[in-house]
mmCIF file of C-alpha atoms and ligand atoms in Angstrom:
data_model
loop_
_atom_site.group_PDB
_atom_site.id
_atom_site.type_symbol
_atom_site.label_atom_id
_atom_site.label_comp_id
_atom_site.label_asym_id
_atom_site.label_seq_id
_atom_site.Cartn_x
_atom_site.Cartn_y
_atom_site.Cartn_z
ATOM 1 C CA UNK A 1 183.770 253.529 35.671
ATOM 2 C CA UNK A 2 180.695 255.548 36.488
ATOM 3 C CA UNK A 3 178.091 254.742 39.091
ATOM 4 C CA UNK A 4 174.649 256.217 38.446
ATOM 5 C CA UNK A 5 172.326 256.610 41.359
ATOM 6 C CA UNK A 6 170.437 258.767 43.770
ATOM 7 C CA UNK A 7 171.677 259.832 47.207
ATOM 8 C CA UNK A 8 168.705 258.252 48.928
ATOM 9 C CA UNK A 9 168.539 254.850 47.236
ATOM 10 C CA UNK A 10 169.685 252.166 49.709
ATOM 11 C CA UNK A 11 170.680 249.868 46.815
ATOM 12 C CA UNK A 12 173.004 252.629 45.550
ATOM 13 C CA UNK A 13 174.241 253.232 49.076
ATOM 14 C CA UNK A 14 175.352 249.554 49.326
ATOM 15 C CA UNK A 15 177.554 250.056 46.274
ATOM 16 C CA UNK A 16 178.921 253.376 47.562
ATOM 17 C CA UNK A 17 179.854 251.734 50.837
ATOM 18 C CA UNK A 18 181.579 248.889 49.013
ATOM 19 C CA UNK A 19 183.579 251.344 46.910
ATOM 20 C CA UNK A 20 184.815 253.034 50.110
ATOM 21 C CA UNK A 21 185.527 249.781 51.942
ATOM 22 C CA UNK A 22 187.651 248.614 49.035
ATOM 23 C CA UNK A 23 189.063 252.045 48.076
ATOM 24 C CA UNK A 24 187.969 251.630 44.464
ATOM 25 C CA UNK A 25 187.923 254.823 42.371
ATOM 26 C CA UNK A 26 184.643 255.352 40.558
ATOM 27 C CA UNK A 27 182.827 258.493 39.403
ATOM 28 C CA UNK A 28 179.417 258.972 41.019
ATOM 29 C CA UNK A 29 176.773 260.538 38.833
ATOM 30 C CA UNK A 30 173.718 261.621 40.752
ATOM 31 C CA UNK A 31 170.720 260.511 38.737
ATOM 32 C CA UNK A 32 167.072 260.288 39.761
ATOM 33 C CA UNK A 33 165.559 257.170 38.177
ATOM 34 C CA UNK A 34 162.107 258.822 38.197
ATOM 35 C CA UNK A 35 163.349 261.785 36.149
ATOM 36 C CA UNK A 36 162.175 261.426 32.510
ATOM 37 C CA UNK A 37 165.449 262.917 31.271
ATOM 38 C CA UNK A 38 167.632 260.417 33.156
ATOM 39 C CA UNK A 39 170.275 258.685 31.085
ATOM 40 C CA UNK A 40 169.923 255.512 33.124
ATOM 41 C CA UNK A 41 167.303 253.767 30.877
ATOM 42 C CA UNK A 42 169.756 254.023 27.974
ATOM 43 C CA UNK A 43 172.244 251.969 29.956
ATOM 44 C CA UNK A 44 169.869 249.764 31.874
ATOM 45 C CA UNK A 45 166.549 248.867 30.187
ATOM 46 C CA UNK A 46 165.004 248.489 33.658
ATOM 47 C CA UNK A 47 165.703 252.156 34.357
ATOM 48 C CA UNK A 48 166.838 251.415 37.891
ATOM 49 C CA UNK A 49 169.700 252.601 40.013
ATOM 50 C CA UNK A 50 172.336 251.619 40.823
ATOM 51 C CA UNK A 51 173.639 251.205 37.300
ATOM 52 C CA UNK A 52 177.397 250.893 36.780
ATOM 53 C CA UNK A 53 178.830 252.001 33.438
ATOM 54 C CA UNK A 54 182.101 250.259 32.672
ATOM 55 C CA UNK A 55 184.955 251.835 30.744
ATOM 56 C CA UNK A 56 184.018 249.937 27.587
ATOM 57 C CA UNK A 57 180.560 251.571 27.641
ATOM 58 C CA UNK A 58 178.702 248.477 28.775
ATOM 59 C CA UNK A 59 176.694 248.539 31.964
ATOM 60 C CA UNK A 60 176.069 246.296 34.944
ATOM 61 C CA UNK A 61 172.934 246.519 37.002
ATOM 62 C CA UNK A 62 171.192 245.109 40.051
ATOM 63 C CA UNK A 63 173.154 245.918 43.169
ATOM 64 C CA UNK A 64 174.229 242.366 44.046
ATOM 65 C CA UNK A 65 175.701 241.971 40.554
ATOM 66 C CA UNK A 66 177.480 245.334 40.739
ATOM 67 C CA UNK A 67 178.730 244.518 44.213
ATOM 68 C CA UNK A 68 180.041 241.117 43.151
ATOM 69 C CA UNK A 69 181.868 242.728 40.207
ATOM 70 C CA UNK A 70 183.449 245.533 42.245
ATOM 71 C CA UNK A 71 184.300 243.132 45.056
ATOM 72 C CA UNK A 72 186.267 240.977 42.597
ATOM 73 C CA UNK A 73 188.402 243.903 41.349
ATOM 74 C CA UNK A 74 190.854 244.288 44.195
ATOM 75 C CA UNK A 75 191.668 243.680 47.848
ATOM 76 C CA UNK A 76 190.361 241.132 50.283
ATOM 77 C CA UNK A 77 187.025 239.757 49.158
ATOM 78 C CA UNK A 78 184.023 240.629 51.328
ATOM 79 C CA UNK A 79 182.459 237.368 50.220
ATOM 80 C CA UNK A 80 184.122 234.079 51.259
ATOM 81 C CA UNK A 81 185.173 232.152 48.156
ATOM 82 C CA UNK A 82 183.570 228.887 49.111
ATOM 83 C CA UNK A 83 182.127 226.740 51.828
ATOM 84 C CA UNK A 84 179.459 227.269 54.460
ATOM 85 C CA UNK A 85 180.479 230.868 55.192
ATOM 86 C CA UNK A 86 179.870 231.864 51.545
ATOM 87 C CA UNK A 87 176.266 230.683 51.728
ATOM 88 C CA UNK A 88 175.774 232.332 55.088
ATOM 89 C CA UNK A 89 176.954 235.698 53.709
ATOM 90 C CA UNK A 90 174.803 235.323 50.596
ATOM 91 C CA UNK A 91 171.771 234.518 52.748
ATOM 92 C CA UNK A 92 172.343 237.633 54.907
ATOM 93 C CA UNK A 93 172.691 239.609 51.726
ATOM 94 C CA UNK A 94 169.393 238.233 50.454
ATOM 95 C CA UNK A 95 167.711 239.045 53.764
ATOM 96 C CA UNK A 96 169.040 242.601 53.734
ATOM 97 C CA UNK A 97 167.937 243.111 50.135
ATOM 98 C CA UNK A 98 164.551 241.649 51.019
ATOM 99 C CA UNK A 99 164.124 244.093 53.919
ATOM 100 C CA UNK A 100 164.903 246.905 51.453
ATOM 101 C CA UNK A 101 162.415 245.576 48.911
ATOM 102 C CA UNK A 102 159.694 245.371 51.589
ATOM 103 C CA UNK A 103 160.459 248.822 52.956
ATOM 104 C CA UNK A 104 160.458 250.323 49.443
ATOM 105 C CA UNK A 105 157.114 248.717 48.501
ATOM 106 C CA UNK A 106 155.670 249.971 51.798
ATOM 107 C CA UNK A 107 157.017 253.477 51.198
ATOM 108 C CA UNK A 108 155.605 253.663 47.681
ATOM 109 C CA UNK A 109 152.212 252.487 48.914
ATOM 110 C CA UNK A 110 152.182 255.170 51.615
ATOM 111 C CA UNK A 111 152.944 257.803 48.989
ATOM 112 C CA UNK A 112 149.838 257.012 46.941
ATOM 113 C CA UNK A 113 146.787 259.209 47.517
ATOM 114 C CA UNK A 114 145.368 258.167 50.869
ATOM 115 C CA UNK A 115 142.097 256.855 49.375
ATOM 116 C CA UNK A 116 144.042 254.494 47.092
ATOM 117 C CA UNK A 117 146.373 253.102 49.702
ATOM 118 C CA UNK A 118 146.010 249.481 50.734
ATOM 119 C CA UNK A 119 146.448 248.901 54.438
ATOM 120 C CA UNK A 120 146.756 245.168 53.656
ATOM 121 C CA UNK A 121 149.764 245.843 51.417
ATOM 122 C CA UNK A 122 151.352 248.067 54.011
ATOM 123 C CA UNK A 123 150.957 245.616 56.846
ATOM 124 C CA UNK A 124 152.037 242.719 54.608
ATOM 125 C CA UNK A 125 155.331 244.504 53.955
ATOM 126 C CA UNK A 126 155.677 245.600 57.599
ATOM 127 C CA UNK A 127 155.338 241.978 58.715
ATOM 128 C CA UNK A 128 158.266 241.016 56.519
ATOM 129 C CA UNK A 129 160.434 243.598 58.262
ATOM 130 C CA UNK A 130 159.239 242.449 61.674
ATOM 131 C CA UNK A 131 160.036 238.801 60.905
ATOM 132 C CA UNK A 132 163.413 239.740 59.471
ATOM 133 C CA UNK A 133 164.282 241.596 62.720
ATOM 134 C CA UNK A 134 163.283 238.528 64.721
ATOM 135 C CA UNK A 135 165.427 236.367 62.452
ATOM 136 C CA UNK A 136 168.439 238.623 62.915
ATOM 137 C CA UNK A 137 167.942 238.691 66.663
ATOM 138 C CA UNK A 138 167.625 234.925 66.891
ATOM 139 C CA UNK A 139 170.813 234.418 64.922
ATOM 140 C CA UNK A 140 172.790 236.840 67.104
ATOM 141 C CA UNK A 141 175.549 235.001 68.926
ATOM 142 C CA UNK A 142 176.995 238.151 70.433
ATOM 143 C CA UNK A 143 179.782 238.275 67.877
ATOM 144 C CA UNK A 144 180.850 241.581 66.391
ATOM 145 C CA UNK A 145 180.318 240.515 62.792
ATOM 146 C CA UNK A 146 177.758 238.162 61.242
ATOM 147 C CA UNK A 147 180.120 235.699 59.534
ATOM 148 C CA UNK A 148 183.785 234.799 59.485
ATOM 149 C CA UNK A 149 184.761 237.169 62.315
ATOM 150 C CA UNK A 150 185.220 240.048 59.891
ATOM 151 C CA UNK A 151 183.284 242.689 57.941
ATOM 152 C CA UNK A 152 181.610 241.027 54.964
ATOM 153 C CA UNK A 153 178.755 241.693 52.571
ATOM 154 C CA UNK A 154 176.475 240.381 55.341
ATOM 155 C CA UNK A 155 177.294 243.313 57.629
ATOM 156 C CA UNK A 156 177.203 245.732 54.708
ATOM 157 C CA UNK A 157 173.768 244.715 53.495
ATOM 158 C CA UNK A 158 172.067 244.248 56.831
ATOM 159 C CA UNK A 159 173.530 247.556 58.102
ATOM 160 C CA UNK A 160 172.192 249.458 55.099
ATOM 161 C CA UNK A 161 168.816 247.721 55.421
ATOM 162 C CA UNK A 162 168.446 248.593 59.124
ATOM 163 C CA UNK A 163 169.392 252.211 58.563
ATOM 164 C CA UNK A 164 166.916 252.364 55.650
ATOM 165 C CA UNK A 165 164.175 251.057 57.976
ATOM 166 C CA UNK A 166 165.060 253.947 60.343
ATOM 167 C CA UNK A 167 164.944 256.382 57.399
ATOM 168 C CA UNK A 168 161.738 255.302 55.635
ATOM 169 C CA UNK A 169 159.840 253.192 58.098
ATOM 170 C CA UNK A 170 160.742 254.729 61.485
ATOM 171 C CA UNK A 171 159.364 252.754 64.391
ATOM 172 C CA UNK A 172 160.607 251.742 67.743
ATOM 173 C CA UNK A 173 162.253 248.396 66.987
ATOM 174 C CA UNK A 174 165.286 249.096 69.216
ATOM 175 C CA UNK A 175 163.379 248.482 72.447
ATOM 176 C CA UNK A 176 162.424 244.969 71.310
ATOM 177 C CA UNK A 177 165.791 244.214 69.750
ATOM 178 C CA UNK A 178 168.546 245.976 71.748
ATOM 179 C CA UNK A 179 171.222 243.532 70.485
ATOM 180 C CA UNK A 180 170.475 244.506 66.868
ATOM 181 C CA UNK A 181 170.555 248.160 67.853
ATOM 182 C CA UNK A 182 174.004 247.649 69.371
ATOM 183 C CA UNK A 183 175.236 245.831 66.261
ATOM 184 C CA UNK A 184 173.947 248.619 64.035
ATOM 185 C CA UNK A 185 175.549 251.277 66.206
ATOM 186 C CA UNK A 186 178.876 249.573 65.605
ATOM 187 C CA UNK A 187 178.372 249.471 61.815
ATOM 188 C CA UNK A 188 177.122 253.030 61.664
ATOM 189 C CA UNK A 189 180.431 254.415 62.903
ATOM 190 C CA UNK A 190 182.385 252.971 60.014
ATOM 191 C CA UNK A 191 183.557 255.808 57.732
ATOM 192 C CA UNK A 192 181.982 254.075 54.711
ATOM 193 C CA UNK A 193 178.574 254.259 56.429
ATOM 194 C CA UNK A 194 179.023 257.709 57.953
ATOM 195 C CA UNK A 195 180.090 259.197 54.595
ATOM 196 C CA UNK A 196 177.074 257.859 52.726
ATOM 197 C CA UNK A 197 174.200 258.840 55.035
ATOM 198 C CA UNK A 198 171.294 259.904 52.836
ATOM 199 C CA UNK A 199 170.351 263.575 53.067
ATOM 200 C CA UNK A 200 167.404 263.936 55.456
ATOM 201 C CA UNK A 201 168.171 260.798 57.415
ATOM 202 C CA UNK A 202 168.583 261.301 61.113
ATOM 203 C CA UNK A 203 170.720 258.649 62.665
ATOM 204 C CA UNK A 204 169.676 257.042 65.937
ATOM 205 C CA UNK A 205 172.231 257.939 68.508
ATOM 206 C CA UNK A 206 170.674 256.258 71.538
ATOM 207 C CA UNK A 207 171.500 252.660 71.930
ATOM 208 C CA UNK A 208 169.476 250.922 74.628
ATOM 209 C CA UNK A 209 171.471 248.970 77.172
HETATM 210 N N1 LIG B 301 167.019 244.920 42.753
HETATM 211 C C1 LIG B 301 167.499 246.235 42.403
HETATM 212 C C2 LIG B 301 166.581 247.295 42.959
HETATM 213 C C3 LIG B 301 166.970 248.677 42.508
HETATM 214 C C4 LIG B 301 165.824 249.682 42.636
HETATM 215 O O1 LIG B 301 164.639 249.299 42.746
HETATM 216 N N2 LIG B 301 166.167 250.975 42.660
HETATM 217 C C5 LIG B 301 165.134 252.005 42.736
HETATM 218 C C6 LIG B 301 165.665 253.154 43.537
HETATM 219 S S1 LIG B 301 165.679 252.791 45.268
HETATM 220 C C7 LIG B 301 164.842 252.481 41.338
HETATM 221 O O2 LIG B 301 165.722 252.679 40.573
HETATM 222 N N3 LIG B 301 163.536 252.683 41.038
HETATM 223 C C8 LIG B 301 163.124 253.251 39.759
HETATM 224 C C9 LIG B 301 162.163 252.325 39.055
HETATM 225 O O3 LIG B 301 161.853 251.253 39.567
HETATM 226 O O4 LIG B 301 161.801 252.695 37.951
HETATM 227 C C10 LIG B 301 168.936 246.402 42.935
HETATM 228 O O5 LIG B 301 169.274 245.737 43.912
HETATM 229 O O6 LIG B 301 169.692 247.173 42.371
#
């Protein structure tokens, strides 16, 4: 298996974390999806990373699909098989992916020439992140993990999303949401997270009490 992706893509990072959590061997090919010579569009017509090339030459794409596939290969599943906890984990995963989508749209907008940028688009995306943080805070019951008393795809996805907010949309959310900051500090120390920090990302070390 070969995973194609960039070192900064949070969607790719989710997959790299899963591979580490489940100790699955997989080659990692650094590939910039914006590079015209990238091989990715020959595997994935959408030209996006992550793209996972399987040993039979076929490819899987979209991070939740890749994650579900890899998660099914071996070890304890990070997604409960059925019941209420399954839907809870999938909802957290959707929220985390949605935070990423909003932060990416915002970032791309801010990278346009200043005179072409839409402040309405930027604040529309920022309000999604703000509401998501409120949602996470409200759901916090002081437990170490989101669901099932163990590390699941919920923790993986929300953890990556929060660190991506720090990386690409840095703002002082920790003061308003110290419980989320504490939760993220716990996740950040996992080897799978520490080993996949994007180059250029400074990690927040201060956790408000
Ligand atoms: N929904 C996709 C999003 C993947 C995505 O948008 N990846 C970005 C990199 S962060 C990309 O490849 N962009 C290139 C493009 O859109 O052409 C997933 O979860 O895998």
